Coordinates of C-alpha atoms in Angstrom, one line a residue:
Chain A
M1 CA -14.6 -12.8 -0.5
K2 CA -14.8 -11.6 -4.2
A3 CA -15.9 -8.1 -3.1
Y4 CA -12.0 -7.4 -1.9
E5 CA -10.1 -9.4 -4.2
N6 CA -8.4 -8.3 -7.4
P7 CA -9.7 -4.6 -7.0
S8 CA -8.2 -3.7 -10.4
L9 CA -10.9 -5.1 -12.9
E10 CA -14.5 -5.6 -10.6
S11 CA -14.2 -2.2 -9.2
E12 CA -11.7 0.4 -10.5
K13 CA -13.3 1.0 -13.7
I14 CA -16.4 2.0 -12.2
S15 CA -17.6 5.7 -13.4
G16 CA -14.4 5.8 -15.9
G17 CA -12.1 4.6 -13.5
Q18 CA -13.0 5.7 -10.1
A19 CA -11.3 3.6 -7.6
V20 CA -13.5 2.1 -5.3
Y21 CA -12.7 0.5 -2.2
I22 CA -13.3 -1.3 0.8
D23 CA -11.4 -0.5 3.7
Q24 CA -9.4 -3.3 5.0
Q25 CA -8.7 -1.9 8.2
S26 CA -12.1 -2.8 8.9
P27 CA -13.1 -4.8 11.8
F28 CA -15.1 -6.9 9.5
Y29 CA -12.6 -7.2 6.8
P30 CA -11.6 -11.2 7.1
E31 CA -8.1 -12.5 8.2
D32 CA -6.2 -12.6 5.4
N33 CA -5.0 -16.4 5.0
S34 CA -4.9 -16.9 1.7
A35 CA -1.2 -16.0 0.9
D36 CA -0.1 -19.5 0.0
I37 CA 3.2 -18.5 -2.1
G38 CA 5.2 -21.4 -2.4
E39 CA 4.7 -22.8 -6.1
S40 CA 8.1 -23.3 -7.8
D41 CA 7.5 -22.2 -11.3
T42 CA 9.0 -19.3 -12.5
I43 CA 7.5 -16.2 -13.9
L44 CA 8.4 -17.2 -17.4
D45 CA 6.7 -21.1 -16.9
K46 CA 4.0 -19.3 -16.1
I47 CA 3.8 -17.1 -19.1
L48 CA 4.3 -19.7 -21.3
L49 CA 1.9 -21.5 -19.7
L50 CA -0.2 -18.2 -20.3
V51 CA 0.5 -18.5 -24.3
R52 CA -0.6 -22.4 -24.4
Q53 CA -3.9 -21.5 -22.5
N54 CA -5.4 -18.3 -23.3
K55 CA -5.3 -17.3 -26.8
L56 CA -7.2 -13.6 -26.1
A57 CA -4.1 -12.4 -23.8
V58 CA -1.7 -13.4 -26.7
F59 CA -4.1 -11.8 -28.9
S60 CA -4.1 -8.9 -26.6
A61 CA -0.5 -8.8 -26.3
L62 CA -0.4 -9.1 -30.0
V63 CA -2.4 -5.9 -30.2
I64 CA -0.7 -3.9 -27.8
L65 CA 2.9 -4.5 -29.7
I66 CA 1.2 -3.5 -33.0
I67 CA -0.2 -0.4 -31.4
I68 CA 3.6 0.5 -29.7
L69 CA 5.2 -0.1 -33.1
L70 CA 2.6 2.0 -34.9
A71 CA 3.4 4.9 -31.9
V72 CA 7.2 4.2 -32.5
F73 CA 7.5 4.7 -35.6
A74 CA 4.4 6.8 -36.5
P75 CA 6.7 9.4 -38.4
V76 CA 7.4 6.2 -41.1
V77 CA 3.5 4.7 -41.0
A78 CA 1.9 8.0 -41.2
P79 CA 0.6 9.1 -44.5
Y80 CA 0.6 13.1 -43.4
D81 CA 1.9 15.5 -41.0
P82 CA -0.6 15.1 -38.1
A83 CA -0.5 18.9 -37.4
A84 CA -0.4 19.8 -41.6
Q85 CA -3.6 21.9 -42.2
S86 CA -5.9 21.8 -45.3
L87 CA -8.5 23.3 -44.6
R88 CA -9.8 22.6 -48.3
D89 CA -10.5 18.9 -46.7
R90 CA -11.9 19.9 -43.8
L91 CA -14.1 16.9 -42.1
A92 CA -14.0 14.9 -45.2
A93 CA -15.6 11.5 -44.8
P94 CA -13.2 8.2 -44.9
S95 CA -11.7 7.7 -48.1
A96 CA -8.7 5.6 -49.7
E97 CA -6.6 9.1 -49.3
H98 CA -8.0 9.9 -45.8
W99 CA -8.1 6.4 -44.1
F100 CA -10.5 8.0 -41.0
G101 CA -11.5 11.4 -42.4
T102 CA -10.1 14.6 -41.7
D103 CA -10.8 16.7 -38.8
K104 CA -12.1 20.4 -38.6
L105 CA -9.1 21.8 -39.7
G106 CA -8.6 19.3 -42.6
R107 CA -6.2 17.0 -40.5
D108 CA -5.7 13.8 -41.1
I109 CA -7.4 11.6 -38.6
F110 CA -5.5 8.7 -38.9
S111 CA -2.1 10.1 -38.6
R112 CA -3.2 12.3 -36.0
T113 CA -4.8 8.7 -34.4
L114 CA -0.9 7.0 -34.7
Y115 CA 0.7 10.3 -33.1
G116 CA -1.8 10.2 -30.2
A117 CA -1.1 6.9 -29.3
R118 CA 2.4 7.8 -28.1
V119 CA 0.9 10.3 -25.4
S120 CA -1.5 7.6 -24.5
L121 CA 1.3 4.7 -24.4
A122 CA 3.8 7.1 -22.8
I123 CA 0.5 7.8 -19.9
G124 CA -0.4 4.7 -19.4
L125 CA 3.2 3.1 -19.0
L126 CA 5.2 5.8 -17.3
P127 CA 3.0 7.5 -14.4
T128 CA 1.9 4.0 -13.6
L129 CA 4.9 3.1 -13.0
I130 CA 6.3 6.1 -11.1
S131 CA 3.1 5.5 -8.8
M132 CA 3.7 1.8 -8.3
V133 CA 7.7 2.5 -7.4
I134 CA 6.5 4.7 -4.5
G135 CA 3.6 2.0 -3.5
T136 CA 5.4 -1.0 -3.3
V137 CA 7.9 0.7 -1.0
L138 CA 5.6 2.3 0.9
G139 CA 3.8 -1.1 1.3
L140 CA 7.2 -2.8 1.7
F141 CA 8.2 -0.7 4.5
A142 CA 5.0 -0.5 6.1
G143 CA 4.1 -4.2 6.0
Y144 CA 8.2 -5.5 7.1
Y145 CA 8.4 -2.6 9.7
G146 CA 4.7 -2.6 11.2
G147 CA 3.9 -0.2 14.1
K148 CA 4.1 3.6 13.7
T149 CA 5.8 3.9 10.2
D150 CA 3.0 1.2 9.2
F151 CA 0.5 3.4 10.9
V152 CA 0.9 6.4 9.1
I153 CA 1.5 5.0 5.6
M154 CA -1.9 2.9 5.7
R155 CA -3.4 6.3 6.8
L156 CA -2.0 8.5 4.3
A157 CA -3.4 5.6 1.8
D158 CA -6.8 5.1 3.1
I159 CA -6.8 9.1 3.1
M160 CA -5.6 8.6 -0.7
L161 CA -8.4 5.9 -1.6
A162 CA -10.8 7.9 -0.5
F163 CA -11.4 10.3 -2.8
P164 CA -12.8 9.5 -6.2
S165 CA -9.4 9.1 -8.6
L166 CA -11.2 11.1 -10.9
L167 CA -12.0 14.1 -8.5
L168 CA -8.4 14.1 -7.0
A169 CA -6.7 13.8 -10.3
M170 CA -8.9 16.7 -11.3
V171 CA -7.7 18.9 -8.0
V172 CA -4.3 18.0 -8.9
M173 CA -4.7 19.8 -12.6
Y174 CA -6.2 22.2 -11.1
T175 CA -3.4 23.1 -8.6
L176 CA -0.7 22.5 -11.3
G177 CA -2.8 23.9 -14.4
G178 CA -3.4 21.5 -17.9
G179 CA -0.9 20.0 -19.9
I180 CA 0.6 16.6 -20.4
V181 CA 3.5 16.9 -18.4
N182 CA 1.1 18.0 -15.5
I183 CA -0.6 14.9 -16.4
F184 CA 2.0 12.8 -15.8
I185 CA 2.6 14.1 -12.4
A186 CA -1.0 13.7 -11.3
L187 CA -1.2 10.4 -12.2
S188 CA 2.0 9.6 -10.8
L189 CA 0.8 11.2 -7.3
V190 CA -2.9 9.7 -7.1
N191 CA -2.4 6.2 -7.8
W192 CA -0.1 4.7 -5.4
A193 CA -2.5 3.6 -2.4
S194 CA -3.6 0.6 -3.9
T195 CA -0.3 -0.6 -5.1
A196 CA 0.8 -0.4 -1.4
R197 CA -2.1 -1.9 -0.2
V198 CA -1.3 -5.1 -1.9
V199 CA 2.3 -4.9 -1.2
R200 CA 1.7 -4.6 2.4
A201 CA -0.8 -7.3 2.6
Q202 CA 1.7 -9.5 0.5
T203 CA 4.6 -8.4 2.8
L204 CA 2.9 -9.3 5.9
S205 CA 2.1 -12.8 5.3
L206 CA 6.4 -13.4 3.6
K207 CA 7.6 -11.9 6.6
E208 CA 6.6 -15.3 8.4
A209 CA 7.9 -17.0 6.1
E210 CA 10.9 -19.5 6.7
Y211 CA 13.3 -18.3 4.5
V212 CA 12.9 -14.9 5.3
E213 CA 13.2 -16.2 9.3
A214 CA 16.7 -17.6 8.3
A215 CA 18.0 -14.4 6.4
R216 CA 17.2 -12.7 10.1
S217 CA 18.7 -14.5 11.9
M218 CA 21.9 -14.8 10.3
G219 CA 21.8 -11.4 10.6
V220 CA 20.8 -9.9 7.0
K221 CA 19.9 -6.0 7.4
K222 CA 16.5 -5.2 7.1
T223 CA 16.4 -3.2 4.2
T224 CA 18.5 -6.3 2.2
I225 CA 15.6 -8.6 3.7
I226 CA 12.9 -6.2 1.9
F227 CA 14.2 -6.1 -1.3
R228 CA 16.5 -9.3 -1.7
H229 CA 14.0 -11.7 -0.1
I230 CA 10.7 -10.1 -0.2
L231 CA 10.2 -8.1 -2.9
P232 CA 10.9 -10.7 -5.6
N233 CA 8.4 -12.7 -4.2
C234 CA 5.9 -9.8 -4.9
L235 CA 6.6 -9.3 -8.3
P236 CA 4.0 -12.2 -9.9
S237 CA 1.0 -9.8 -8.4
L238 CA 3.2 -6.4 -9.2
I239 CA 3.1 -7.3 -12.9
V240 CA -0.5 -8.2 -12.7
L241 CA -1.3 -4.8 -11.1
F242 CA 0.9 -3.2 -13.8
T243 CA -0.7 -4.8 -16.5
L244 CA -4.8 -3.6 -15.2
N245 CA -3.2 -0.2 -13.9
I246 CA -2.0 0.7 -17.3
P247 CA -5.5 1.6 -18.6
S248 CA -6.9 2.9 -15.8
A249 CA -4.0 5.8 -16.2
I250 CA -5.4 5.8 -20.3
L251 CA -9.0 6.2 -19.1
S252 CA -8.1 8.8 -16.6
E253 CA -5.8 10.7 -19.2
S254 CA -8.6 11.1 -21.4
S255 CA -11.2 11.6 -19.3
L256 CA -9.3 14.4 -17.7
S257 CA -8.7 15.7 -21.5
F258 CA -12.1 15.2 -22.5
L259 CA -13.3 17.3 -19.4
G260 CA -10.8 20.1 -21.0
V261 CA -8.6 19.8 -17.6
G262 CA -5.7 17.5 -19.0
A263 CA -4.1 17.9 -22.9
Q264 CA -4.4 21.4 -24.2
P265 CA -4.3 21.7 -28.0
P266 CA -2.4 21.6 -29.8
S267 CA -1.4 18.3 -28.3
S268 CA -2.5 15.3 -30.0
S269 CA -3.7 13.6 -27.3
W270 CA -7.0 11.2 -27.9
G271 CA -8.8 12.1 -24.8
L272 CA -8.6 16.2 -26.5
A273 CA -9.2 14.4 -30.2
V274 CA -12.7 13.6 -28.5
T275 CA -13.6 16.0 -26.8
E276 CA -12.7 19.0 -30.3
G277 CA -14.6 16.5 -32.2
R278 CA -17.7 16.3 -30.0
R279 CA -19.3 19.2 -32.0
Y280 CA -19.3 17.1 -35.2
L281 CA -21.1 13.7 -33.5
F282 CA -23.9 14.1 -35.6
S283 CA -23.1 15.3 -38.9
E284 CA -18.9 14.0 -39.0
P285 CA -19.3 10.9 -36.8
W286 CA -16.0 10.0 -37.2
V287 CA -14.4 12.6 -35.6
P288 CA -15.2 12.1 -32.0
L289 CA -15.6 8.2 -32.7
V290 CA -12.3 7.2 -34.3
P291 CA -10.2 8.1 -30.8
S292 CA -12.8 6.7 -28.6
A293 CA -12.4 3.5 -30.4
A294 CA -8.7 3.8 -30.0
I295 CA -8.7 4.5 -26.3
M296 CA -11.0 1.7 -26.2
I297 CA -9.0 -0.8 -28.1
L298 CA -5.5 -0.4 -26.1
V299 CA -8.1 -0.5 -22.7
M300 CA -9.9 -3.7 -23.8
A301 CA -6.1 -5.3 -24.9
F302 CA -4.9 -4.6 -21.5
N303 CA -7.6 -5.6 -19.9
F304 CA -7.9 -8.8 -21.2
L305 CA -3.4 -9.2 -21.1
G306 CA -4.1 -8.0 -17.5
D307 CA -6.9 -10.7 -16.7
G308 CA -4.6 -13.8 -18.3
L309 CA -1.8 -12.8 -16.5
R310 CA -4.1 -12.6 -13.1
D311 CA -5.1 -16.5 -14.0
V312 CA -1.4 -17.9 -14.3
L313 CA 0.2 -15.6 -12.1
D314 CA -1.3 -14.1 -8.6
P315 CA -1.0 -16.6 -6.0
Y316 CA -4.4 -14.8 -4.9
L317 CA -6.0 -16.2 -7.2
K318 CA -9.1 -18.6 -6.3
E319 CA -9.3 -22.3 -7.1
Q320 CA -12.0 -23.1 -9.8
Chain B
M1 CA -22.1 -6.3 16.7
L2 CA -22.9 -2.3 17.7
K3 CA -19.5 -2.3 19.0
K4 CA -18.0 -3.3 15.3
I5 CA -20.0 -1.0 13.5
L6 CA -18.9 1.7 16.5
K7 CA -15.7 1.0 15.5
R8 CA -16.0 0.7 12.1
V9 CA -17.7 4.6 12.2
L10 CA -14.7 5.5 14.6
I11 CA -12.4 4.6 12.1
S12 CA -13.8 6.8 9.4
I13 CA -13.1 9.9 11.3
P14 CA -9.3 10.1 10.9
V15 CA -9.9 9.0 7.4
L16 CA -12.4 12.1 6.9
I17 CA -10.2 14.7 8.8
G18 CA -7.2 13.6 6.2
V19 CA -9.4 14.3 3.7
V20 CA -10.3 17.6 4.6
L21 CA -6.9 18.6 5.2
L22 CA -5.2 17.7 1.9
I23 CA -7.9 19.0 0.1
F24 CA -7.6 22.1 1.6
I25 CA -3.7 22.0 1.3
M26 CA -3.6 21.1 -2.1
L27 CA -6.2 24.1 -3.6
R28 CA -4.1 26.3 -1.2
I29 CA -0.4 25.8 -3.1
V30 CA -1.7 27.4 -5.9
P31 CA 0.6 29.7 -7.5
G32 CA -0.9 33.7 -7.2
N33 CA -3.0 35.6 -5.0
P34 CA -6.6 33.9 -5.9
V35 CA -7.6 37.7 -5.2
V36 CA -5.5 38.9 -8.3
T37 CA -6.4 36.1 -10.3
L38 CA -10.5 36.8 -9.1
L39 CA -10.0 41.0 -10.0
G40 CA -7.5 40.9 -13.0
E41 CA -3.9 42.6 -12.5
H42 CA -4.8 46.0 -12.7
V43 CA -6.6 46.5 -9.6
N44 CA -4.4 48.5 -7.0
Q45 CA -3.2 47.0 -4.0
Q46 CA -5.6 49.0 -1.3
T47 CA -8.6 47.0 -3.5
I48 CA -7.0 43.4 -3.1
D49 CA -6.1 44.2 0.6
K50 CA -10.1 44.9 1.3
L51 CA -11.1 41.9 -0.6
S52 CA -8.7 39.7 1.0
A53 CA -9.6 40.5 4.5
E54 CA -13.3 40.6 3.5
M55 CA -12.6 36.6 2.2
G56 CA -10.5 35.9 5.0
L57 CA -7.1 35.2 2.9
D58 CA -5.7 37.7 5.2
Q59 CA -5.5 35.2 8.2
P60 CA -2.3 32.6 9.0
I61 CA -3.6 29.5 6.9
V62 CA -4.3 27.6 10.4
V63 CA -6.7 29.9 11.4
Q64 CA -8.5 30.0 7.8
F65 CA -8.3 25.6 8.2
F66 CA -9.7 25.6 11.3
K67 CA -12.8 28.3 10.3
Y68 CA -13.5 26.2 7.0
I69 CA -14.2 23.5 9.2
W70 CA -15.9 25.0 11.8
N71 CA -18.2 26.3 9.2
A72 CA -18.3 23.2 7.2
L73 CA -19.7 21.7 10.2
H74 CA -22.1 24.1 10.3
G75 CA -23.7 23.5 6.6
D76 CA -21.5 26.2 5.4
F77 CA -18.9 25.5 2.3
G78 CA -18.4 29.4 1.7
T79 CA -19.0 31.7 -1.2
S80 CA -18.4 31.2 -4.4
Y81 CA -15.6 33.4 -6.1
R82 CA -17.3 33.6 -9.7
M83 CA -20.9 33.2 -8.6
N84 CA -20.9 35.2 -5.5
R85 CA -23.9 32.7 -4.1
S86 CA -23.0 30.2 -1.1
V87 CA -21.6 27.0 -2.3
T88 CA -23.9 24.9 0.0
Q89 CA -26.7 26.4 -2.1
M90 CA -25.1 25.7 -5.7
I91 CA -24.2 22.2 -4.2
M92 CA -28.0 21.5 -3.2
D93 CA -29.5 22.9 -5.9
A94 CA -27.2 20.6 -8.2
F95 CA -27.8 17.1 -5.9
P96 CA -31.3 16.4 -6.8
Y97 CA -30.3 16.0 -10.4
T98 CA -27.0 13.9 -9.6
V99 CA -29.2 11.7 -7.2
K100 CA -32.0 11.0 -9.9
L101 CA -29.5 10.5 -12.5
S102 CA -27.3 7.8 -10.4
L103 CA -30.3 6.1 -9.3
L104 CA -32.0 5.7 -12.2
A105 CA -28.4 4.1 -13.8
A106 CA -28.3 1.8 -10.5
L107 CA -31.8 0.2 -11.4
I108 CA -30.7 -0.3 -15.3
S109 CA -27.2 -1.3 -14.8
W110 CA -28.1 -4.0 -11.7
T111 CA -31.1 -5.2 -12.8
I112 CA -29.0 -6.3 -16.6
G113 CA -25.7 -7.3 -14.7
V114 CA -27.4 -9.7 -12.3
V115 CA -29.8 -11.1 -14.9
A116 CA -26.9 -11.2 -17.4
G117 CA -24.6 -12.8 -15.0
V118 CA -26.9 -15.6 -14.1
I119 CA -27.9 -16.5 -17.6
A120 CA -24.4 -16.7 -18.4
A121 CA -23.3 -18.5 -15.2
I122 CA -25.9 -21.4 -15.8
R123 CA -25.1 -21.7 -19.3
Q124 CA -21.7 -21.5 -18.2
N125 CA -18.7 -21.4 -20.9
K126 CA -21.6 -21.9 -23.8
L127 CA -22.2 -19.3 -26.5
L128 CA -24.6 -17.2 -24.1
D129 CA -22.0 -17.1 -21.4
R130 CA -19.6 -15.8 -23.6
L131 CA -22.0 -13.4 -25.8
F132 CA -22.9 -11.8 -22.1
M133 CA -19.2 -11.8 -21.0
G134 CA -17.7 -10.3 -24.3
T135 CA -20.1 -7.3 -24.0
A136 CA -19.5 -7.2 -20.0
L137 CA -15.8 -6.6 -20.8
L138 CA -16.7 -4.4 -23.5
G139 CA -18.8 -2.4 -20.7
V140 CA -15.7 -2.2 -18.6
S141 CA -13.1 -1.3 -21.2
M142 CA -15.4 1.5 -23.1
P143 CA -14.7 4.9 -22.0
I144 CA -17.9 6.2 -20.3
F145 CA -17.8 9.6 -22.5
M146 CA -17.6 7.3 -25.3
A147 CA -20.4 4.9 -24.6
A148 CA -22.5 8.3 -23.6
L149 CA -21.2 9.7 -27.3
L150 CA -22.7 6.5 -29.3
L151 CA -25.7 6.5 -27.2
Q152 CA -26.2 9.8 -28.3
Y153 CA -25.7 9.2 -32.0
V154 CA -27.9 6.0 -32.2
F155 CA -31.0 6.9 -29.9
A156 CA -30.8 10.7 -29.6
Y157 CA -29.8 11.7 -33.4
K158 CA -30.3 8.6 -35.7
L159 CA -33.7 6.9 -34.0
E160 CA -34.8 10.4 -32.2
L161 CA -36.2 8.1 -29.7
F162 CA -34.9 10.3 -27.2
P163 CA -33.7 14.2 -26.4
I164 CA -30.3 15.1 -27.2
S165 CA -29.6 16.6 -23.9
G166 CA -31.2 18.4 -20.8
Y167 CA -32.4 17.4 -17.8
E168 CA -36.0 17.8 -18.1
G169 CA -38.1 14.6 -17.7
F170 CA -37.8 10.9 -17.3
A171 CA -37.3 10.4 -20.4
A172 CA -34.0 12.8 -21.1
L173 CA -32.8 11.1 -18.2
I174 CA -32.7 7.3 -19.7
L175 CA -29.5 7.9 -21.7
P176 CA -27.4 9.8 -19.5
A177 CA -28.7 6.8 -16.7
I178 CA -27.8 4.0 -19.6
A179 CA -24.0 5.7 -20.3
L180 CA -23.3 6.0 -16.3
G181 CA -24.5 2.4 -15.6
W182 CA -22.6 1.0 -18.5
N183 CA -19.5 0.2 -16.3
S184 CA -21.2 -1.1 -13.9
A185 CA -23.5 -3.5 -15.2
G186 CA -20.3 -4.8 -16.8
S187 CA -18.7 -5.4 -13.4
I188 CA -21.7 -6.6 -11.7
A189 CA -22.2 -9.3 -14.8
R190 CA -19.1 -10.8 -14.4
M191 CA -18.8 -10.7 -10.2
T192 CA -22.4 -12.3 -10.3
R193 CA -21.2 -15.0 -12.7
S194 CA -18.1 -15.8 -11.0
N195 CA -19.5 -16.4 -7.3
L196 CA -22.3 -18.0 -9.2
V197 CA -20.3 -20.7 -10.4
E198 CA -18.3 -20.9 -7.3
V199 CA -21.8 -21.7 -5.2
M200 CA -23.2 -23.8 -7.5
Q201 CA -20.3 -26.6 -7.0
D202 CA -20.9 -26.1 -2.8
D203 CA -22.3 -29.4 -1.2
F204 CA -25.4 -27.7 -0.1
I205 CA -26.4 -27.5 -3.6
R206 CA -26.3 -31.0 -4.3
T207 CA -28.2 -31.6 -0.9
A208 CA -30.9 -29.4 -2.3
R209 CA -30.8 -31.1 -5.8
A210 CA -31.4 -33.9 -3.6
K211 CA -34.0 -33.2 -1.9
G212 CA -35.5 -32.5 -5.5
R213 CA -35.9 -29.1 -5.8
T214 CA -36.1 -28.0 -9.2
E215 CA -33.1 -26.7 -10.9
S216 CA -34.2 -22.8 -11.3
G217 CA -35.2 -23.3 -7.3
V218 CA -31.8 -24.5 -6.2
I219 CA -30.4 -21.3 -8.4
I220 CA -32.9 -18.9 -6.9
F221 CA -33.0 -19.5 -3.5
H222 CA -30.1 -21.7 -2.7
G223 CA -27.2 -20.5 -5.4
L224 CA -28.4 -16.7 -6.0
K225 CA -28.8 -15.9 -2.5
N226 CA -25.2 -16.8 -1.3
A227 CA -23.4 -15.5 -4.5
L228 CA -25.2 -12.2 -4.3
L229 CA -23.7 -11.5 -1.0
P230 CA -20.5 -9.9 -1.8
V231 CA -22.6 -8.5 -5.3
V232 CA -24.7 -6.3 -2.9
T233 CA -21.5 -4.6 -0.9
M234 CA -20.3 -4.0 -4.3
M235 CA -23.7 -2.1 -5.2
A236 CA -23.8 -0.1 -2.0
I237 CA -20.2 1.1 -3.5
Q238 CA -21.4 1.6 -6.8
L239 CA -24.1 4.0 -6.0
S240 CA -21.6 6.4 -3.9
S241 CA -19.6 6.5 -6.7
M242 CA -21.9 6.9 -9.5
L243 CA -23.3 9.8 -7.1
S244 CA -20.0 11.3 -7.2
G245 CA -18.7 10.1 -10.5
A246 CA -21.1 11.1 -12.6
V247 CA -18.8 13.9 -13.9
L248 CA -18.4 12.9 -17.5
T249 CA -21.9 11.6 -18.1
E250 CA -23.3 15.3 -17.0
S251 CA -20.9 16.7 -19.1
V252 CA -21.5 14.7 -21.8
F253 CA -25.7 15.5 -21.7
G254 CA -25.6 18.8 -20.2
I255 CA -27.0 17.9 -16.6
P256 CA -26.4 20.5 -14.6
G257 CA -25.4 17.7 -11.9
I258 CA -22.3 18.0 -9.3
G259 CA -19.9 16.4 -11.3
R260 CA -20.9 19.5 -14.0
L261 CA -20.3 21.8 -11.1
A262 CA -16.8 20.5 -10.2
V263 CA -15.9 20.8 -13.7
N264 CA -16.8 24.3 -14.0
A265 CA -15.2 25.3 -10.7
I266 CA -12.3 24.4 -12.8
E267 CA -12.7 26.3 -15.5
D268 CA -13.6 29.1 -13.6
R269 CA -10.6 29.0 -11.3
D270 CA -13.6 29.0 -8.2
M271 CA -11.3 27.4 -5.5
P272 CA -14.6 27.3 -2.6
L273 CA -16.5 25.9 -5.2
L274 CA -14.3 22.8 -6.2
Q275 CA -13.6 22.4 -2.6
G276 CA -16.9 22.2 -1.3
T277 CA -18.3 19.8 -4.4
V278 CA -14.2 17.6 -3.9
L279 CA -15.7 17.4 -0.4
F280 CA -19.5 16.7 -0.5
T281 CA -19.0 13.8 -2.8
T282 CA -16.0 12.2 -0.9
V283 CA -17.6 12.4 2.1
L284 CA -20.5 10.9 0.4
I285 CA -17.9 8.3 -0.9
I286 CA -16.9 7.2 2.5
I287 CA -20.5 7.1 3.8
G288 CA -21.3 4.8 1.1
N289 CA -18.0 2.6 2.0
L290 CA -18.8 2.2 5.7
V291 CA -22.8 1.6 4.5
A292 CA -21.4 -1.4 2.2
D293 CA -18.8 -2.8 4.9
I294 CA -21.4 -2.9 7.7
L295 CA -24.1 -4.1 4.8
Y296 CA -21.6 -7.0 4.2
S297 CA -21.4 -8.4 7.6
V298 CA -25.2 -7.2 8.4
L299 CA -26.1 -9.7 5.5
D300 CA -23.3 -12.3 5.9
P301 CA -23.6 -14.3 9.1
R302 CA -20.0 -15.7 8.6
I303 CA -18.4 -12.9 9.0
R304 CA -21.4 -11.3 11.6
E305 CA -20.3 -14.3 14.4
V306 CA -16.3 -14.4 13.7
K307 CA -14.7 -12.3 16.3

């Protein structure tokens, strides 16, 4: 059944973050009986296991940490003001003075890349968090209440997932107009459905668990059961999903900005920097390629980390 | 079986209606009168009213919606604001380019993906496996426009093997196809590898070996035959997403396909064109998923017989 498992890496990255899915409502979709969530290890134990076993994931976490630190301390680290133009030095090759060269306005690419990391990280973290909160709440309610609630929420999710995510984001950007804030809104609204599906499936199996039944028979309120007893058990999967959704969001932002419908000048988004530098690909290739490489490194680090986390945390993991 | 297929087709219909409704609403809550955007600010009210009536924008939104559905069912997606051409005609002009590009991309990426995945599975945890899987992860992580720019720089500019951009002739499509298939090859390779590794531990593989089949025979006829089932489904989905998702590739290489049309529509604030392209591609995806789902059940007897 691998076609259905772990949609994150296997399928979501096709064609630059296009979400691809198989309808789980399908009569062909196999019955889910793989939820065996009875392990006693805490999340912390499992993360320690990851640290011992998966050097690549640890290295990726380190890379992410460094990028976060560089972004936070960009004003201290950056050798130049990212907006400072110096037409005398325009399109300079990488040198000791300008590590990654300069762009068409003589702005230091290294400094701009550091500041651009702020945009990419913010885009990766915040809309992903918002969309996952929406998806989690909807998934919990759909799974626990079932019936009409479930039907309405899941049909809505079906509709959202039917769109190629890049196209849907493009439509939202058409409605809202360009700009970084609007990308935040677009990505928050577009990506909740896959989370809702995963959480719903887990809730369905968790609500049959004995401890939930015990809570129910003691007369615990429904919302309390959902948020105190079911949600915590979805957390491992949510952590994995979160880590793997971040690179999708980063790729979406850079794709939108690359197409000219995302961030607008003079912001220093990486995707925007690529599209602005495209004209110089053949004469000064570092201008578009440095920000491209920055996107790739950040996305790859999150993918490796997410893969590693999935191996230790995800209870749906196939035994090998 | 037939009943199941029918049921699966029926499930798609509400999704389809929802998709049309969502796009229709989203494109109509855009602030500002589209006619004013189209004509500019300095036009008198009379002209605006006249054009609004001509475009049917003066009617209630519900009437507009059902009219749109009715026309769409008859293959009419309206008229482009900017080009003053039939949107259906524009899509049909652009579609062949996207189809050619996607088919070539599929051919290249699936061949590479399956071969690399099989080799990696046979040499599990050896150097070649690590190398291929590393490359595959690179494929999944690299933004598609970066792959496109790199290919353009190395093979079209430095080595002068292919034209830099354009769409005339087969050679011009090779680089865009590789760029578009790059991600797919990565995920196909990863999937083929992990499936094959798992299948090769099954009992029937041991039986086949015990019967004295050569190792390559066991891998191809017993292992691969089973390992590729989910991969085939994945391929059907990938093809439909390639058909619709070639936006970035087409943009880099200047191919006048569907993706290019959608980007132009946003730049020109051409609502009917955007609406048409998005609906067309989304319907393609829905059909692709449908086919993938049915294909999977036809190919895999274990699912076919589940009640």
